Short mmCIF file of C-alpha atoms and ligand atoms in Angstrom, two decimals:
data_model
loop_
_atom_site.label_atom_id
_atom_site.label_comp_id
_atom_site.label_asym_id
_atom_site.label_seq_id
_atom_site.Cartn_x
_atom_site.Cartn_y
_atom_site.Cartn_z
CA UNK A 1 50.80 -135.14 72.08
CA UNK A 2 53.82 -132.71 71.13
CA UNK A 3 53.26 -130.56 68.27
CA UNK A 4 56.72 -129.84 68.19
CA UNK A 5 57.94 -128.62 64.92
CA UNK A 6 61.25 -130.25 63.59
CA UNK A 7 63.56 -128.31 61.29
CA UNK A 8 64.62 -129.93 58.18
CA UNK A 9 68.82 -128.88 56.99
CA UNK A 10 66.91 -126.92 54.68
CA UNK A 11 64.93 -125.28 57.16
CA UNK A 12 67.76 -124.21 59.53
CA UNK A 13 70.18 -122.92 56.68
CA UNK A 14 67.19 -120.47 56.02
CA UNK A 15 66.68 -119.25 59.86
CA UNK A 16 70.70 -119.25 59.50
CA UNK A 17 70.35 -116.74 56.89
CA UNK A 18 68.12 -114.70 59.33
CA UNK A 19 69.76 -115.18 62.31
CA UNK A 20 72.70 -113.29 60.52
CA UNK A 21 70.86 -110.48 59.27
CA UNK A 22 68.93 -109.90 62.95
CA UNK A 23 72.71 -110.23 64.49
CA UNK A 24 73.63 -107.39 61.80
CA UNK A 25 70.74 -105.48 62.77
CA UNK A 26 71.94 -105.53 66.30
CA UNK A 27 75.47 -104.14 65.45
CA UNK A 28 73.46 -101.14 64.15
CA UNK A 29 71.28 -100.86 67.30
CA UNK A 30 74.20 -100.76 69.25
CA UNK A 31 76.06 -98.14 68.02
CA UNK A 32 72.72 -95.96 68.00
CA UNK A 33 71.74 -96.79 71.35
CA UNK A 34 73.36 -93.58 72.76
CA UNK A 35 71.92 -91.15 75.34
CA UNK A 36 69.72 -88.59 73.49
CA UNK A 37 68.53 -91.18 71.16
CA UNK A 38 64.61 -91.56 71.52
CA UNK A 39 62.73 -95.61 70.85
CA UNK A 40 60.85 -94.52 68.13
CA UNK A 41 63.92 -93.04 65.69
CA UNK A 42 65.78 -96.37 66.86
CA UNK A 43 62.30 -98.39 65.70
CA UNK A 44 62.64 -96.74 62.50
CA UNK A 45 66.32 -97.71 62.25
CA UNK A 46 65.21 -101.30 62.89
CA UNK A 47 62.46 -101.29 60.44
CA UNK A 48 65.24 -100.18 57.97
CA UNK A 49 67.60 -101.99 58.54
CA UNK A 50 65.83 -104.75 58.28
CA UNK A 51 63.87 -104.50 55.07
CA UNK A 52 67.36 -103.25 53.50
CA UNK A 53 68.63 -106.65 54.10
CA UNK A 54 65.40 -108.54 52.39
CA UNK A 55 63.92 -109.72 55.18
CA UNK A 56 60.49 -108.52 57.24
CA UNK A 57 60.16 -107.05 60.91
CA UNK A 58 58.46 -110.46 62.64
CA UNK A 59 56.66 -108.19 65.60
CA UNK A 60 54.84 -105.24 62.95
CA UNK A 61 51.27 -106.61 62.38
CA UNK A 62 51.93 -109.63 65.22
CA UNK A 63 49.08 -109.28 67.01
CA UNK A 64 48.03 -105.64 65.65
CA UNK A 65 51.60 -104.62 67.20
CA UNK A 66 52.33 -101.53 64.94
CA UNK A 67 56.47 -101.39 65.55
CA UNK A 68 59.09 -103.58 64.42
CA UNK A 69 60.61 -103.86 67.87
CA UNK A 70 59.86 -103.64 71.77
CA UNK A 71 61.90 -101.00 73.45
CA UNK A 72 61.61 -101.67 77.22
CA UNK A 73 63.36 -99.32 79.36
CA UNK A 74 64.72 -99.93 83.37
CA UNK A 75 61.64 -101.36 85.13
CA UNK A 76 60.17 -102.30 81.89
CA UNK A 77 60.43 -105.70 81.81
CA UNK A 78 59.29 -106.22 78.01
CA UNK A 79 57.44 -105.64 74.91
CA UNK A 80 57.73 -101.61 75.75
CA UNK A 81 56.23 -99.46 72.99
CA UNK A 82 58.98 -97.50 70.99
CA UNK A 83 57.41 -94.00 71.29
CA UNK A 84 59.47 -90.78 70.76
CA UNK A 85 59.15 -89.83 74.40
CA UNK A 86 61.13 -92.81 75.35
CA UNK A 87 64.34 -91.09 75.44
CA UNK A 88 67.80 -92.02 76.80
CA UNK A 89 69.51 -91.05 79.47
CA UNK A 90 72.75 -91.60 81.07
CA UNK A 91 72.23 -94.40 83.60
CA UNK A 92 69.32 -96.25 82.31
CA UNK A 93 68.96 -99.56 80.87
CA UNK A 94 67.76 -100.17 77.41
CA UNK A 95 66.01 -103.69 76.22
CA UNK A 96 65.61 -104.31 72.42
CA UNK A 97 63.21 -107.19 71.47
CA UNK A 98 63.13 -107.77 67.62
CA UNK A 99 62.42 -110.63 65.62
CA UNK A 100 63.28 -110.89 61.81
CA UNK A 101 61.42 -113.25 59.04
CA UNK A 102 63.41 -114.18 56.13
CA UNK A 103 62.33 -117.07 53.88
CA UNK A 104 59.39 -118.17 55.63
CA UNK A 105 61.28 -118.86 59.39
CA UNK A 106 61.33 -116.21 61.77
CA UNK A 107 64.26 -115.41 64.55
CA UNK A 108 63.90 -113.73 67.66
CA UNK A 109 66.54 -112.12 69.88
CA UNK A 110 66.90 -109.56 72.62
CA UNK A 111 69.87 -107.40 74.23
CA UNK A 112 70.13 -105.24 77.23
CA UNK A 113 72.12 -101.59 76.87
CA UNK A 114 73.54 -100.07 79.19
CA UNK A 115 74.15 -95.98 78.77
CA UNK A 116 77.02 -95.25 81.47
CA UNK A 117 76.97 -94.39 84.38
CA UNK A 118 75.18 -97.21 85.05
CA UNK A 119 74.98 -98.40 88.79
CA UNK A 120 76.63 -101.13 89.69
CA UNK A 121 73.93 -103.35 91.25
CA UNK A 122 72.32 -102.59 87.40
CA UNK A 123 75.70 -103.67 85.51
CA UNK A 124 75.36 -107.25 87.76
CA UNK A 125 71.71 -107.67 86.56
CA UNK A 126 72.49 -106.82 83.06
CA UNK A 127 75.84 -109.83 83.07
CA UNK A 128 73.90 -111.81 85.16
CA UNK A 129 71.05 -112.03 82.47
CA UNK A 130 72.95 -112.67 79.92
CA UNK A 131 75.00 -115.24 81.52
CA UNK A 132 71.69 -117.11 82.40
CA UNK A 133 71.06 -117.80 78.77
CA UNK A 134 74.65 -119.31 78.12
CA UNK A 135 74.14 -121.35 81.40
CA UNK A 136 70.91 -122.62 80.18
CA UNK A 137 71.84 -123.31 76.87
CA UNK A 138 74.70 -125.47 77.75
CA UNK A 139 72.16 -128.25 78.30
CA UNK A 140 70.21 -127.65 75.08
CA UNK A 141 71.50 -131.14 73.96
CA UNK A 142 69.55 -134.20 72.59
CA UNK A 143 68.06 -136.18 74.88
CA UNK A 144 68.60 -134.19 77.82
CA UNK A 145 65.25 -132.50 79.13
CA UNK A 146 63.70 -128.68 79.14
CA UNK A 147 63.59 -128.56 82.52
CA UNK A 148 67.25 -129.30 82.28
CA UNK A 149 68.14 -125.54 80.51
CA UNK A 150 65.04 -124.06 82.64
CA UNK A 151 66.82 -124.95 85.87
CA UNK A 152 69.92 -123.53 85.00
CA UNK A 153 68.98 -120.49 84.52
CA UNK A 154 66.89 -120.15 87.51
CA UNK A 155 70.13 -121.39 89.66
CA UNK A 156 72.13 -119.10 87.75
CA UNK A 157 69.88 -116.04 88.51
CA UNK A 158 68.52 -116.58 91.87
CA UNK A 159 72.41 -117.62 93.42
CA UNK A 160 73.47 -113.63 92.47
CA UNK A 161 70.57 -112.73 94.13
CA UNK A 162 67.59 -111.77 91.04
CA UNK A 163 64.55 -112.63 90.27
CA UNK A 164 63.24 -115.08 87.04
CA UNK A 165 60.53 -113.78 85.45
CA UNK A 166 57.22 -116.56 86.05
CA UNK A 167 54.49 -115.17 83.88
CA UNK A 168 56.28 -114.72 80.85
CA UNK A 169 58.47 -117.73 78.44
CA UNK A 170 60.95 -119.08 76.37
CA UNK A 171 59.42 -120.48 73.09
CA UNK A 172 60.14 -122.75 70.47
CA UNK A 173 60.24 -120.76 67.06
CA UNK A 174 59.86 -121.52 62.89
CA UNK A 175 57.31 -120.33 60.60
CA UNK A 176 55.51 -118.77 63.47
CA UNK A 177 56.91 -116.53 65.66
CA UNK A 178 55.69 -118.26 68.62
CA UNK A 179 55.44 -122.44 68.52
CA UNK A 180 55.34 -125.34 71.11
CA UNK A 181 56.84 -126.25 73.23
CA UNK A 182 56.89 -123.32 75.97
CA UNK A 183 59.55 -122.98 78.26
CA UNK A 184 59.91 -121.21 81.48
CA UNK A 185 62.75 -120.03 82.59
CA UNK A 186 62.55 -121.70 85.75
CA UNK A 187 61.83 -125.54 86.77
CA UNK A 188 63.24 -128.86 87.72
CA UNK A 189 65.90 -130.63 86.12
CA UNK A 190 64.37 -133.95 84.39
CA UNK A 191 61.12 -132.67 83.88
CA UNK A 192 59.45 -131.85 80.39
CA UNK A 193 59.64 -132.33 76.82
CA UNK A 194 62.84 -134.69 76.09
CA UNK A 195 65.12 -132.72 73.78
CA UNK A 196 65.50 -133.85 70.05
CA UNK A 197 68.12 -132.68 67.28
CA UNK A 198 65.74 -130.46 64.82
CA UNK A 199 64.27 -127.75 67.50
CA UNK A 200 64.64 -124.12 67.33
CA UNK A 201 63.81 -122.44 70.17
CA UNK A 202 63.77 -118.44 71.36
CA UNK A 203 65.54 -118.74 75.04
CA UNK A 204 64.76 -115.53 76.67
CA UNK A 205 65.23 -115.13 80.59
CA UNK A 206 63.33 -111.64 81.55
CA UNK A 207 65.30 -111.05 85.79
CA UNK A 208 64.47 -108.37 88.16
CA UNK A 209 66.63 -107.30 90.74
CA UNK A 210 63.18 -107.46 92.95
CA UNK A 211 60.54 -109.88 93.23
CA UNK A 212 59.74 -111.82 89.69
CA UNK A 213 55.75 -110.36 89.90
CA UNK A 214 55.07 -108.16 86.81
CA UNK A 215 51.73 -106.13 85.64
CA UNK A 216 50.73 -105.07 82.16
CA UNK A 217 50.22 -101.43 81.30
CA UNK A 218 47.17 -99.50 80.15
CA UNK A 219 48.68 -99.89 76.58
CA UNK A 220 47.81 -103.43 76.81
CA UNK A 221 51.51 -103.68 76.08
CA UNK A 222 54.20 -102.81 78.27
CA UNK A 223 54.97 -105.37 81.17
CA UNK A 224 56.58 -103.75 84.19
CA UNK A 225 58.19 -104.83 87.33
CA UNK A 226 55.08 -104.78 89.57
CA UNK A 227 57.62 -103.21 92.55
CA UNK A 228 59.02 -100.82 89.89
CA UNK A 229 62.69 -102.34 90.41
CA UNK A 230 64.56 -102.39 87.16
CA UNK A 231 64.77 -105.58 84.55
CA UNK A 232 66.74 -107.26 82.17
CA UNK A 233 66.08 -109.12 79.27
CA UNK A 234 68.50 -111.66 76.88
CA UNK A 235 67.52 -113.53 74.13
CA UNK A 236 68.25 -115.76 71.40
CA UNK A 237 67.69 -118.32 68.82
CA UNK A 238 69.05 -121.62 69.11
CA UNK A 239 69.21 -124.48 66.72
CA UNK A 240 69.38 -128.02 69.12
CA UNK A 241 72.19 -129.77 66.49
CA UNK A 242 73.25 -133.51 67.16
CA UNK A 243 76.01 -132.59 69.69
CA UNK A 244 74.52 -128.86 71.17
CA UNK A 245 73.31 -125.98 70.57
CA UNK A 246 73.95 -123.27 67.79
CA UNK A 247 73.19 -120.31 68.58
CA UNK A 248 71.51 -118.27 65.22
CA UNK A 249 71.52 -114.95 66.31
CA UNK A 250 74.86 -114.28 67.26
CA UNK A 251 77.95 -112.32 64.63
N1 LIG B 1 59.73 -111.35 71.16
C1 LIG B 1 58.48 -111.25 71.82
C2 LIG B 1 58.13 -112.55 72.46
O1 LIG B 1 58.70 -113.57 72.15
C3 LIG B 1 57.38 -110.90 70.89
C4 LIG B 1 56.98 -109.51 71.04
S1 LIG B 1 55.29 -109.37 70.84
C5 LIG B 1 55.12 -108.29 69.57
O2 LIG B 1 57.26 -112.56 73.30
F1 LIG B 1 53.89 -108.09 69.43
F2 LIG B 1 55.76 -107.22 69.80
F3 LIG B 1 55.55 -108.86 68.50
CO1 LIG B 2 60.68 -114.37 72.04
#
């Protein structure tokens, strides 16, 4: 039996209302992510950012996670540690992972940086990532199925050549940061949980340019490519309304 959460009108005006503050937050991240800035003075930024706008940093306390985002740099895949020796330099790649609660719902979304020069095989992962999501998505519609948006971003990412993350998943989201239904980000069209209008869900496809295995660090934390090869992460909230999907996260 599905535990699947739906959201009332109610409900999704208030992860609305948070969607648009985390998509603020990211304007801000964005203009600070700039070679010579370090993860932990951009986790701070976060942090305040957020709390200026009246809402709470989802990740700090998830888990005994003590940061308000995960800062996962080049063959970090995700949930990187934002320490001050994380610094950026020209040519790397720079994943934010933060998730904002704001009357009772939380929102999750991700973005890749890119600090120029960036190579070129790098720029095509980066596009390629996020283009995954808005392939996927494009299915999120009642009464198709989840294996429907999974596929499509497999197809999308393996065709340029990348590999979709296996270990790791797209969730559904509300009150808790993480709910049912899970979703990988790779599968068979038809398959899975039929789609209803009423379902938030965090769609986040994690690529490598090499092969899709990953290992976890000492920290317990970060995830890295297991053939050191550089990843990309995209992610946002979406809202499955009676004709599509809204996406919550996005100015
Ligand atoms: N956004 C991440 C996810 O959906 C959550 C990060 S884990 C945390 O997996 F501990 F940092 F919160
Ligand atoms: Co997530």
């Amino acid at each position: 039996m599905s535990k699947i959460i739906l959201k009332t009108p109610q409900n999704l005006e208030s992860m609305r209302q948070g969607g648009k503050i985390l998509a603020n937050v990211f304007d801000k991240v964005e203009i600070s992510t700039r070679v010579g800035m370090n993860a932990f003075a951009l986790d701070r930024l976060i942090f305040n950012e957020i709390t200026a706008l009246g809402a709470k940093p989802s990740f700090l306390g998830y888990r005994g996670y003590e940061h308000s985002s995960c800062i996962s740099k080049n063959e970090e895949v995700v949930h990187g540690i934002p320490h001050e020796s994380k610094v950026f330099y020209p040519g790397d790649i720079v994943s934010v992972d933060i998730g904002v609660f704001y009357q009772g719902f939380h929102v999750d979304a991700a973005r890749t940086f890119m600090l120029e020069p960036v190579d070129s095989e790098v720029m095509t992962l980066v596009n390629v990532t996020r283009e995954s999501f808005f392939k996927g998505i494009e299915f999120a519609i009642p009464g198709n199925r989840l294996g429907d948006i999974s596929y499509a971003i497999q197809k999308h990412v393996e065709e340029a050549g990348f590999s979709i993350v296996r270990d790791l998943y797209s969730h559904g989201v509300g009150a808790q940061l993480h709910e049912e239904p899970l979703i990988p980000n790779y599968g068979k069209r038809g398959q899975g949980v039929t789609l209803k209008e009423g379902m938030t869900f965090a769609i986040e496809p994690m690529v490598n340019i090499g092969a899709f295995d990953i290992l976890t660090l000492q920290d317990k934390w970060t995830i890295i490519a297991a053939d050191r090869k550089w990843s990309a992460h995209y992610e946002n909230t979406i809202f499955i309304g009676k004709d599509g999907p809204e996406i919550l996260t996005l100015n």
